[in-house]
Tab-separated table of C-alpha atoms and ligand atoms in Angstrom:
chain	number	residue	atom	x	y	z
M	1	MET	CA	-19.376	-18.867	130.930
M	2	ALA	CA	-16.392	-16.559	130.878
M	3	SER	CA	-14.283	-19.271	129.314
M	4	SER	CA	-16.395	-19.218	126.155
M	5	GLN	CA	-15.481	-15.574	125.577
M	6	PRO	CA	-12.161	-16.208	123.757
M	7	ILE	CA	-13.958	-18.336	121.179
M	8	ILE	CA	-16.216	-15.495	120.178
M	9	ILE	CA	-13.399	-13.004	120.046
M	10	TYR	CA	-11.309	-15.336	117.942
M	11	PHE	CA	-14.268	-16.007	115.673
M	12	ILE	CA	-14.806	-12.336	114.983
M	13	GLY	CA	-11.074	-11.675	114.781
M	14	CYS	CA	-10.594	-14.336	112.154
M	15	ASN	CA	-13.426	-13.149	110.055
M	16	PHE	CA	-12.849	-9.466	109.936
M	17	PHE	CA	-9.489	-8.368	111.220
M	18	LEU	CA	-6.942	-11.106	111.107
M	19	LEU	CA	-7.921	-13.050	108.037
M	20	LEU	CA	-4.367	-13.530	106.820
M	21	ALA	CA	-2.723	-14.098	110.204
M	22	CYS	CA	-5.480	-16.487	111.102
M	23	ALA	CA	-5.341	-18.333	107.827
M	24	THR	CA	-1.591	-18.719	108.086
M	25	SER	CA	-1.871	-21.157	110.927
M	26	CYS	CA	-4.180	-23.487	109.015
M	27	TYR	CA	-1.997	-25.462	106.670
M	28	THR	CA	1.701	-26.106	106.453
M	29	SER	CA	1.642	-27.496	102.918
M	30	ILE	CA	-0.409	-27.631	99.724
M	31	PHE	CA	-0.416	-30.404	97.103
M	32	GLY	CA	-1.798	-29.878	93.613
M	33	PHE	CA	-2.995	-32.289	90.949
M	34	GLY	CA	-4.605	-31.411	87.637
M	35	ASP	CA	-4.100	-30.105	84.124
M	36	SER	CA	-3.165	-26.763	82.564
M	37	LEU	CA	-5.385	-24.884	85.017
M	38	THR	CA	-2.999	-26.044	87.763
M	39	ASP	CA	0.394	-26.959	86.196
M	40	THR	CA	3.121	-24.604	87.458
M	41	GLY	CA	5.889	-25.987	85.222
M	42	ASN	CA	5.836	-29.782	84.829
M	43	LEU	CA	5.040	-30.140	81.131
M	44	VAL	CA	8.526	-29.184	79.932
M	45	HIS	CA	9.924	-32.324	81.607
M	46	PHE	CA	8.130	-34.395	78.958
M	47	TYR	CA	9.811	-32.538	76.096
M	48	PRO	CA	13.056	-34.032	74.821
M	49	ASN	CA	16.254	-32.240	73.788
M	50	GLY	CA	15.556	-28.898	75.410
M	51	ASN	CA	12.463	-28.268	73.274
M	52	LYS	CA	9.845	-26.185	74.974
M	53	PRO	CA	6.092	-26.020	74.536
M	54	HIS	CA	4.526	-22.668	73.623
M	55	MET	CA	3.596	-21.655	77.184
M	56	TYR	CA	7.318	-21.481	78.016
M	57	PHE	CA	7.677	-18.393	75.800
M	58	PRO	CA	6.705	-14.737	76.363
M	59	PRO	CA	4.241	-13.207	76.956
M	60	TYR	CA	3.307	-16.067	79.329
M	61	GLY	CA	4.020	-14.968	82.906
M	62	GLU	CA	4.433	-11.286	81.990
M	63	THR	CA	2.106	-9.814	84.626
M	64	TYR	CA	3.401	-11.404	87.838
M	65	PHE	CA	6.627	-13.283	87.165
M	66	HIS	CA	7.841	-11.084	84.278
M	67	HIS	CA	9.047	-14.238	82.513
M	68	PRO	CA	7.434	-17.549	81.457
M	69	THR	CA	7.293	-20.243	84.138
M	70	GLY	CA	5.260	-22.907	82.349
M	71	ARG	CA	2.011	-21.613	83.835
M	72	CYS	CA	-0.737	-21.207	81.234
M	73	SER	CA	-1.528	-17.600	82.112
M	74	ASP	CA	-0.002	-14.146	82.305
M	75	GLY	CA	0.510	-14.650	86.044
M	76	ARG	CA	-0.508	-16.796	88.974
M	77	LEU	CA	-2.972	-19.670	88.820
M	78	LEU	CA	-5.702	-20.580	91.285
M	79	ILE	CA	-3.363	-22.919	93.201
M	80	ASP	CA	-0.819	-20.108	93.606
M	81	LEU	CA	-3.425	-17.664	94.869
M	82	ILE	CA	-4.880	-20.217	97.288
M	83	ALA	CA	-1.371	-21.071	98.564
M	84	GLN	CA	-0.596	-17.392	99.126
M	85	HIS	CA	-3.887	-16.877	100.936
M	86	TYR	CA	-2.815	-19.510	103.453
M	87	GLY	CA	0.654	-17.994	103.795
M	88	LEU	CA	2.340	-20.799	101.859
M	89	PRO	CA	5.018	-20.497	99.180
M	90	LEU	CA	4.004	-21.018	95.545
M	91	PRO	CA	3.960	-24.810	95.063
M	92	PRO	CA	6.907	-25.833	92.847
M	93	PRO	CA	6.408	-28.286	89.968
M	94	SER	CA	6.985	-31.772	91.401
M	95	LEU	CA	9.245	-32.817	88.520
M	96	ASP	CA	11.701	-30.040	89.446
M	97	ARG	CA	12.352	-32.140	92.578
M	98	ARG	CA	12.670	-29.155	94.855
M	99	ASN	CA	11.945	-29.328	98.584
M	100	ALA	CA	8.316	-30.418	98.968
M	101	GLN	CA	8.003	-29.877	102.732
M	102	ASN	CA	5.481	-27.075	102.189
M	103	GLY	CA	3.878	-28.821	99.248
M	104	THR	CA	4.405	-29.460	95.581
M	105	ASN	CA	2.380	-29.583	92.409
M	106	PHE	CA	1.945	-32.743	90.326
M	107	ALA	CA	-0.333	-31.160	87.692
M	108	VAL	CA	0.655	-31.469	84.018
M	109	VAL	CA	-0.817	-29.547	81.081
M	110	GLY	CA	-3.212	-31.745	79.107
M	111	SER	CA	-3.709	-34.369	81.828
M	112	ARG	CA	-6.882	-36.388	81.808
M	113	VAL	CA	-8.573	-38.364	84.554
M	114	MET	CA	-8.517	-41.693	82.721
M	115	ASP	CA	-5.361	-43.185	81.275
M	116	ALA	CA	-4.325	-43.257	77.618
M	117	GLN	CA	-5.189	-46.946	77.126
M	118	PHE	CA	-8.800	-46.260	78.066
M	119	TYR	CA	-9.069	-43.643	75.337
M	120	GLU	CA	-6.960	-45.370	72.723
M	121	LYS	CA	-9.431	-48.264	72.727
M	122	MET	CA	-12.012	-45.682	71.671
M	123	GLY	CA	-9.781	-44.172	68.992
M	124	ILE	CA	-9.017	-41.062	71.032
M	125	TYR	CA	-5.380	-39.943	70.911
M	126	ASP	CA	-3.563	-37.217	72.744
M	127	ILE	CA	-0.649	-35.318	71.304
M	128	VAL	CA	0.105	-33.257	74.423
M	129	THR	CA	0.650	-35.791	77.207
M	130	ASN	CA	-0.490	-39.223	78.365
M	131	VAL	CA	-0.341	-38.326	82.032
M	132	SER	CA	-3.493	-39.229	83.965
M	133	MET	CA	-4.819	-38.310	87.400
M	134	TRP	CA	-3.788	-41.809	88.524
M	135	ASP	CA	-0.185	-41.209	87.419
M	136	GLN	CA	-0.128	-38.027	89.477
M	137	LEU	CA	-1.554	-39.782	92.532
M	138	ASN	CA	1.115	-42.473	92.139
M	139	TRP	CA	3.820	-39.812	92.062
M	140	PHE	CA	2.458	-38.481	95.336
M	141	LYS	CA	2.471	-41.955	96.902
M	142	GLN	CA	6.073	-42.443	95.840
M	143	MET	CA	7.044	-39.112	97.380
M	144	LEU	CA	5.180	-39.558	100.669
M	145	PRO	CA	7.851	-41.676	102.450
M	146	HIS	CA	10.271	-38.791	101.866
M	147	LEU	CA	7.885	-36.244	103.381
M	148	CYS	CA	7.081	-37.941	106.677
M	149	HIS	CA	8.628	-40.880	108.475
M	150	ASN	CA	6.257	-42.718	110.798
M	151	SER	CA	2.542	-43.152	111.209
M	152	SER	CA	2.011	-40.366	113.752
M	153	GLY	CA	4.330	-38.023	111.864
M	154	CYS	CA	2.515	-38.738	108.593
M	155	LYS	CA	-0.896	-38.345	110.173
M	156	GLU	CA	0.048	-34.913	111.451
M	157	PHE	CA	1.691	-33.924	108.177
M	158	LEU	CA	-1.277	-34.943	106.022
M	159	GLU	CA	-3.812	-33.409	108.389
M	160	SER	CA	-2.161	-30.037	108.022
M	161	SER	CA	-1.911	-30.333	104.227
M	162	LEU	CA	-4.347	-28.871	101.737
M	163	PHE	CA	-5.055	-30.949	98.614
M	164	LEU	CA	-6.304	-29.484	95.342
M	165	LEU	CA	-7.466	-32.391	93.182
M	166	GLY	CA	-8.122	-30.753	89.849
M	167	GLU	CA	-9.472	-29.330	87.808
M	168	PHE	CA	-9.754	-32.680	86.008
M	169	GLY	CA	-12.200	-33.687	83.297
M	170	GLY	CA	-11.992	-30.810	80.808
M	171	ASN	CA	-9.287	-32.551	78.771
M	172	ASP	CA	-11.068	-35.897	78.851
M	173	TYR	CA	-13.858	-34.251	76.869
M	174	THR	CA	-11.884	-31.719	74.819
M	175	HIS	CA	-9.396	-34.292	73.515
M	176	ALA	CA	-12.234	-36.668	72.614
M	177	LEU	CA	-13.969	-33.884	70.675
M	178	LEU	CA	-10.731	-32.970	68.917
M	179	SER	CA	-10.391	-36.670	67.958
M	180	HIS	CA	-13.723	-36.177	66.130
M	181	LYS	CA	-15.901	-37.943	68.670
M	182	THR	CA	-19.477	-36.710	68.853
M	183	LEU	CA	-21.344	-35.565	71.925
M	184	ASN	CA	-23.203	-38.890	71.877
M	185	ASP	CA	-19.895	-40.791	71.943
M	186	ILE	CA	-18.801	-38.763	74.951
M	187	LEU	CA	-21.949	-38.817	77.094
M	188	PRO	CA	-21.390	-42.413	78.324
M	189	ILE	CA	-17.865	-41.638	79.602
M	190	ILE	CA	-18.937	-38.656	81.724
M	191	PRO	CA	-20.208	-40.785	84.658
M	192	LEU	CA	-16.983	-42.813	84.548
M	193	VAL	CA	-14.867	-39.671	84.665
M	194	ALA	CA	-16.866	-38.208	87.567
M	195	GLN	CA	-16.683	-41.484	89.513
M	196	SER	CA	-12.988	-41.737	88.860
M	197	ILE	CA	-12.312	-38.254	90.272
M	198	ALA	CA	-14.209	-39.223	93.432
M	199	SER	CA	-12.150	-42.451	93.624
M	200	GLY	CA	-9.030	-40.318	93.409
M	201	ALA	CA	-10.273	-38.181	96.304
M	202	HIS	CA	-11.091	-41.373	98.202
M	203	GLU	CA	-7.544	-42.577	97.712
M	204	LEU	CA	-6.187	-39.342	99.207
M	205	VAL	CA	-8.521	-39.788	102.198
M	206	GLU	CA	-7.226	-43.351	102.698
M	207	LEU	CA	-3.675	-42.005	102.684
M	208	GLY	CA	-4.611	-39.552	105.443
M	209	ALA	CA	-5.679	-36.332	103.698
M	210	ARG	CA	-8.214	-34.318	105.709
M	211	THR	CA	-8.922	-31.362	103.414
M	212	ILE	CA	-9.453	-31.956	99.712
M	213	ILE	CA	-10.716	-29.376	97.249
M	214	VAL	CA	-12.258	-30.863	94.107
M	215	PRO	CA	-13.006	-28.338	91.351
M	216	SER	CA	-15.714	-28.437	88.711
M	217	VAL	CA	-15.147	-28.248	84.974
M	218	LEU	CA	-15.296	-24.730	83.487
M	219	PRO	CA	-18.045	-23.440	81.172
M	220	LEU	CA	-16.248	-24.823	78.115
M	221	GLY	CA	-18.695	-23.198	75.668
M	222	CYS	CA	-17.542	-19.713	76.704
M	223	SER	CA	-13.857	-20.340	75.913
M	224	SER	CA	-12.371	-18.812	72.768
M	225	SER	CA	-11.002	-22.217	71.724
M	226	TYR	CA	-14.400	-23.945	71.800
M	227	LEU	CA	-16.061	-20.929	70.195
M	228	THR	CA	-13.511	-21.163	67.361
M	229	ASN	CA	-13.228	-24.942	66.971
M	230	PHE	CA	-16.970	-25.558	67.164
M	231	GLU	CA	-18.288	-22.411	65.537
M	232	SER	CA	-21.909	-22.799	64.423
M	233	LEU	CA	-24.008	-21.020	61.826
M	234	ASN	CA	-27.108	-21.757	63.849
M	235	GLU	CA	-27.843	-18.848	66.194
M	236	GLU	CA	-29.793	-21.147	68.473
M	237	ASP	CA	-26.566	-22.915	69.433
M	238	TYR	CA	-25.522	-19.797	71.407
M	239	ASP	CA	-26.855	-18.413	74.679
M	240	GLU	CA	-27.508	-14.726	75.423
M	241	LEU	CA	-23.844	-14.204	76.349
M	242	GLY	CA	-22.596	-15.640	73.057
M	243	CYS	CA	-21.387	-18.904	74.629
M	244	LEU	CA	-22.007	-22.250	72.917
M	245	ILE	CA	-24.790	-24.011	74.771
M	246	TRP	CA	-23.925	-27.683	74.219
M	247	PRO	CA	-20.385	-27.583	75.699
M	248	ASN	CA	-21.773	-25.773	78.742
M	249	GLU	CA	-24.428	-28.446	79.110
M	250	LEU	CA	-21.767	-31.139	78.832
M	251	ALA	CA	-19.750	-29.401	81.566
M	252	SER	CA	-22.853	-28.958	83.738
M	253	TYR	CA	-23.722	-32.634	83.417
M	254	HIS	CA	-20.195	-33.586	84.535
M	255	ASN	CA	-20.416	-31.108	87.417
M	256	GLU	CA	-23.774	-32.450	88.592
M	257	LEU	CA	-22.490	-36.023	88.627
M	258	LEU	CA	-19.281	-34.971	90.362
M	259	GLN	CA	-21.257	-33.235	93.118
M	260	LYS	CA	-23.327	-36.388	93.690
M	261	GLU	CA	-20.161	-38.473	93.937
M	262	LEU	CA	-18.616	-36.022	96.399
M	263	HIS	CA	-21.774	-36.051	98.471
M	264	ARG	CA	-21.479	-39.828	98.803
M	265	LEU	CA	-17.830	-39.519	99.739
M	266	ARG	CA	-18.670	-37.005	102.512
M	267	GLU	CA	-21.174	-39.452	103.961
M	268	LEU	CA	-18.505	-42.156	104.023
M	269	HIS	CA	-15.944	-39.814	105.595
M	270	PRO	CA	-17.769	-37.234	107.721
M	271	HIS	CA	-14.541	-36.069	109.379
M	272	VAL	CA	-12.874	-35.099	106.124
M	273	ASN	CA	-13.370	-31.719	104.462
M	274	ILE	CA	-14.321	-32.599	100.899
M	275	ILE	CA	-14.922	-29.309	99.199
M	276	TYR	CA	-16.535	-28.827	95.826
M	277	ALA	CA	-14.957	-25.771	94.181
M	278	ASP	CA	-17.480	-24.451	91.701
M	279	TYR	CA	-15.158	-22.933	89.086
M	280	TYR	CA	-18.103	-23.111	86.665
M	281	ASN	CA	-20.464	-20.734	88.446
M	282	ALA	CA	-17.637	-18.561	89.773
M	283	SER	CA	-16.601	-17.861	86.179
M	284	MET	CA	-20.184	-17.538	84.885
M	285	LYS	CA	-20.591	-14.736	87.403
M	286	ILE	CA	-17.775	-12.891	85.608
M	287	TYR	CA	-19.053	-13.704	82.107
M	288	ARG	CA	-22.466	-12.292	83.071
M	289	ALA	CA	-21.195	-8.944	84.367
M	290	PRO	CA	-17.599	-8.499	83.162
M	291	ARG	CA	-17.460	-4.699	83.565
M	292	LYS	CA	-18.266	-5.000	87.233
M	293	TYR	CA	-14.934	-6.815	87.660
M	294	GLY	CA	-12.873	-4.533	85.440
M	295	PHE	CA	-12.973	-6.665	82.288
M	296	LEU	CA	-13.532	-3.924	79.774
M	297	LYS	CA	-12.716	-5.850	76.592
M	298	SER	CA	-14.976	-8.305	74.809
M	299	VAL	CA	-15.258	-11.096	77.316
M	300	LEU	CA	-15.110	-13.989	74.837
M	301	VAL	CA	-12.000	-12.796	72.969
M	302	ALA	CA	-8.554	-14.004	74.095
M	303	CYS	CA	-5.856	-11.479	75.026
M	304	CYS	CA	-3.089	-13.475	73.374
M	305	GLY	CA	-3.606	-15.422	70.172
M	306	GLY	CA	-3.382	-15.811	66.411
M	307	GLY	CA	-6.334	-13.702	65.251
M	308	GLY	CA	-9.875	-14.471	64.152
M	309	PRO	CA	-13.145	-13.400	65.783
M	310	TYR	CA	-12.108	-14.815	69.193
M	311	ASN	CA	-8.364	-14.244	68.690
M	312	PHE	CA	-7.736	-17.977	68.734
M	313	ASN	CA	-6.006	-20.049	66.052
M	314	VAL	CA	-4.727	-23.476	66.984
M	315	SER	CA	-1.913	-23.134	64.405
M	316	ALA	CA	-0.781	-19.805	65.840
M	317	GLN	CA	-1.006	-20.146	69.606
M	318	CYS	CA	0.058	-17.614	72.193
M	319	GLY	CA	3.813	-17.793	72.716
M	320	THR	CA	4.552	-18.479	69.038
M	321	SER	CA	5.798	-15.842	66.617
M	322	GLN	CA	2.472	-15.796	64.715
M	323	ALA	CA	0.498	-14.680	67.776
M	324	THR	CA	0.058	-11.198	69.190
M	325	SER	CA	-0.882	-10.119	72.673
M	326	CYS	CA	-3.125	-7.419	74.113
M	327	GLU	CA	-1.842	-4.320	75.840
M	328	ASP	CA	-3.487	-4.900	79.225
M	329	PRO	CA	-4.306	-8.518	80.206
M	330	LYS	CA	-6.165	-7.228	83.292
M	331	GLN	CA	-8.990	-6.179	80.981
M	332	TYR	CA	-9.410	-9.698	79.571
M	333	VAL	CA	-11.032	-12.745	81.141
M	334	ASN	CA	-9.528	-15.102	78.589
M	335	TRP	CA	-5.762	-15.184	78.315
M	336	ASP	CA	-4.860	-17.553	75.467
M	337	GLY	CA	-8.044	-19.236	74.242
M	338	TYR	CA	-8.122	-22.050	76.798
M	339	HIS	CA	-7.064	-20.372	80.017
M	340	PHE	CA	-7.962	-17.378	82.156
M	341	SER	CA	-5.907	-14.278	82.865
M	342	GLU	CA	-4.493	-13.819	86.350
M	343	ALA	CA	-7.084	-11.085	86.883
M	344	ALA	CA	-9.896	-13.587	86.268
M	345	TYR	CA	-8.219	-16.195	88.481
M	346	LYS	CA	-8.071	-13.610	91.275
M	347	TRP	CA	-11.822	-13.021	91.173
M	348	ILE	CA	-12.518	-16.756	91.054
M	349	THR	CA	-10.215	-17.363	94.035
M	350	LYS	CA	-11.949	-14.586	95.965
M	351	SER	CA	-15.346	-16.175	95.277
M	352	LEU	CA	-14.119	-19.586	96.432
M	353	LEU	CA	-12.460	-18.314	99.597
M	354	GLU	CA	-15.457	-16.194	100.552
M	355	GLY	CA	-17.519	-19.334	100.253
M	356	LEU	CA	-19.872	-18.197	97.516
M	357	PHE	CA	-18.833	-20.955	95.157
M	358	SER	CA	-17.285	-23.547	97.436
M	359	TYR	CA	-19.294	-26.184	99.208
M	360	PRO	CA	-18.934	-26.544	102.113
M	361	PRO	CA	-17.684	-22.930	102.164
M	362	MET	CA	-13.913	-22.546	102.283
M	363	LYS	CA	-14.188	-19.533	104.578
M	364	ASN	CA	-15.137	-21.934	107.386
M	365	LEU	CA	-12.107	-24.175	106.971
M	366	CYS	CA	-9.655	-22.508	109.288
M	367	LEU	CA	-12.333	-21.145	111.538
M	368	PHE	CA	-13.300	-24.683	112.524
M	369	ASP	CA	-9.693	-25.540	113.288
M	370	VAL	CA	-9.306	-22.498	115.496
M	371	VAL	CA	-12.619	-22.931	117.309
M	372	GLU	CA	-11.901	-26.608	117.876
M	373	ALA	CA	-8.486	-25.788	119.281
M	374	GLN	CA	-10.015	-23.242	121.675
M	375	VAL	CA	-12.752	-25.612	122.789
M	376	SER	CA	-10.319	-28.415	123.480
M	377	GLN	CA	-8.333	-26.117	125.775
M	378	ILE	CA	-11.352	-25.437	127.959
J	401	NAG	C1	6.687	-25.485	106.058
J	401	NAG	O1	6.825	-26.800	106.556
J	401	NAG	C2	7.532	-26.887	107.781
J	401	NAG	C3	7.705	-28.360	108.084
J	401	NAG	O2	6.462	-29.018	108.145
J	401	NAG	C4	6.743	-26.148	108.842
J	401	NAG	O3	7.436	-26.191	110.076
J	401	NAG	C5	6.535	-24.703	108.411
J	401	NAG	O4	5.719	-24.031	109.341
J	401	NAG	C6	5.873	-24.659	107.053
J	401	NAG	N1	5.776	-23.280	106.567
J	401	NAG	C7	4.599	-22.667	106.476
J	401	NAG	C8	4.653	-21.288	105.910
J	401	NAG	O5	3.546	-23.179	106.809
J	402	NAG	C1	0.856	-41.674	74.375
J	402	NAG	O1	0.926	-43.095	74.368
J	402	NAG	C2	0.877	-43.673	73.072
J	402	NAG	C3	0.951	-45.180	73.230
J	402	NAG	O2	0.169	-45.625	74.280
J	402	NAG	C4	2.019	-43.167	72.219
J	402	NAG	O3	1.879	-43.667	70.898
J	402	NAG	C5	2.012	-41.660	72.195
J	402	NAG	O4	3.149	-41.198	71.512
J	402	NAG	C6	2.017	-41.108	73.597
J	402	NAG	N1	1.940	-39.664	73.536
J	402	NAG	C7	2.723	-38.855	74.253
J	402	NAG	C8	2.543	-37.405	74.031
J	402	NAG	O5	3.566	-39.298	75.017
J	403	NAG	C1	7.819	-39.693	114.138
J	403	NAG	O1	8.343	-38.675	113.271
J	403	NAG	C2	8.331	-37.365	113.828
J	403	NAG	C3	8.845	-36.419	112.754
J	403	NAG	O2	8.200	-36.642	111.557
J	403	NAG	C4	9.185	-37.341	115.058
J	403	NAG	O3	9.110	-36.060	115.645
J	403	NAG	C5	8.689	-38.380	116.062
J	403	NAG	O4	9.582	-38.442	117.158
J	403	NAG	C6	8.639	-39.764	115.408
J	403	NAG	N1	8.010	-40.696	116.330
J	403	NAG	C7	8.486	-41.935	116.514
J	403	NAG	C8	7.701	-42.789	117.466
J	403	NAG	O5	9.484	-42.345	115.953
J	404	NAG	C1	-24.138	-23.708	89.013
J	404	NAG	O1	-24.264	-24.050	87.674
J	404	NAG	C2	-25.108	-25.128	87.391
J	404	NAG	C3	-25.050	-25.365	85.935
J	404	NAG	O2	-23.794	-25.922	85.642
J	404	NAG	C4	-26.514	-24.832	87.885
J	404	NAG	O3	-27.331	-25.950	87.649
J	404	NAG	C5	-26.456	-24.513	89.354
J	404	NAG	O4	-27.713	-24.147	89.818
J	404	NAG	C6	-25.479	-23.407	89.634
J	404	NAG	N1	-25.337	-23.222	91.072
J	404	NAG	C7	-25.180	-22.038	91.650
J	404	NAG	C8	-25.030	-22.046	93.128
J	404	NAG	O5	-25.158	-20.997	91.032
J	405	NAG	C1	-4.067	-19.599	61.527
J	405	NAG	O1	-2.674	-19.463	61.575
J	405	NAG	C2	-2.002	-20.055	60.469
J	405	NAG	C3	-0.495	-19.964	60.770
J	405	NAG	O2	-0.093	-18.638	61.005
J	405	NAG	C4	-2.402	-19.332	59.202
J	405	NAG	O3	-1.758	-19.926	58.094
J	405	NAG	C5	-3.921	-19.427	59.054
J	405	NAG	O4	-4.331	-18.681	57.928
J	405	NAG	C6	-4.622	-18.923	60.283
J	405	NAG	N1	-6.057	-19.204	60.168
J	405	NAG	C7	-6.963	-18.248	60.280
J	405	NAG	C8	-8.393	-18.708	60.129
J	405	NAG	O5	-6.688	-17.089	60.486
């Protein structure tokens, strides 16, 4: 009986006293895939002749880095905050080709799940990037032989790596809408997109990944860009918070299907942690009670933008000379019309790590590792 004592002590210690120290031992690397919610500086590599997209100009990065880094926020993104929680360095953009031993980030602004050919057949074009989730997964596969060198080495390496597969899906729908597709045109592709994300996760499992976080799509109808681009004169199109209902329903439909797909994947691979990260509800919690989290300014208006009721103008985006920025980004949920402020990302990360909006709860991740290690010593 006495030998079970250390387990309990460790359990309590992890939870309440040693969260950081305990978490540090969990993962030795983090790999990111996704779009502008996750890109830490890849997009510029697709711009010729030293041209830079607008998120490479101030005030992007002002809060944490004090200079633009290519992140679409005033500071750190969810992947950065998750990495730091586990004691890992901020994951560098993969196209910078820096040392990837503790992880790297393949995400590119504007990425979609499905490839450009799929959409071009439907008359949907993308002016930002043609990079798909499958491209990013291929980049990872090409890099893997440089990260580990034999089957036992790779097994160990991948088992102690954390994978963030997403967010993906938002751009699949947003770019279709901006190519003048209707909701009815888009509905049939939602199941394909959700299935494809799960196939991507499956591919990581086959390669040896043991912990994969798959995020939901955000409540698109609450973003300043949707509220501006799809403004309606019909009051009934808005919910009690002032968000557009139909884009939120579109996002919810995607999220429901994604959860079903992930459930099936867990049944196929019971020994893999496949975690649904509910960005949607974690951010709705903030939209519903912004003052509670220190967001004192109108929650649907962007901090940085080109004016208008939501401070968003696609012809005068944040980072260009026509845009202006707020005094204190901490008081804003929305940073630039599409993306959150670092302050909002911090609250969302907290929710995910505490397990409120992650399923199965992320707070149990490292705990299980530690308890298992203790048990196997007995
Ligand atoms: C970074 O990776 C190396 C090699 O796998 C590992 O020894 C080290 O502990 C990792 N650093 C952190 C902070 O996990
Ligand atoms: C995407 O691919 C199409 C052809 O498939 C090309 O015409 C277009 O310029 C590409 N866009 C970008 C941003 O690379
Ligand atoms: C496999 O690679 C690891 C380092 O990644 C090394 O420590 C180990 O000795 C190698 N095993 C074999 C059988 O070559
Ligand atoms: C999350 O949001 C969806 C709508 O997208 C809703 O159906 C679901 O009940 C919510 N779940 C939680 C745990 O709040
Ligand atoms: C958006 O910005 C452009 C460029 O500065 C400007 O010409 C246009 O009037 C703005 N639109 C609105 C609705 O403010």
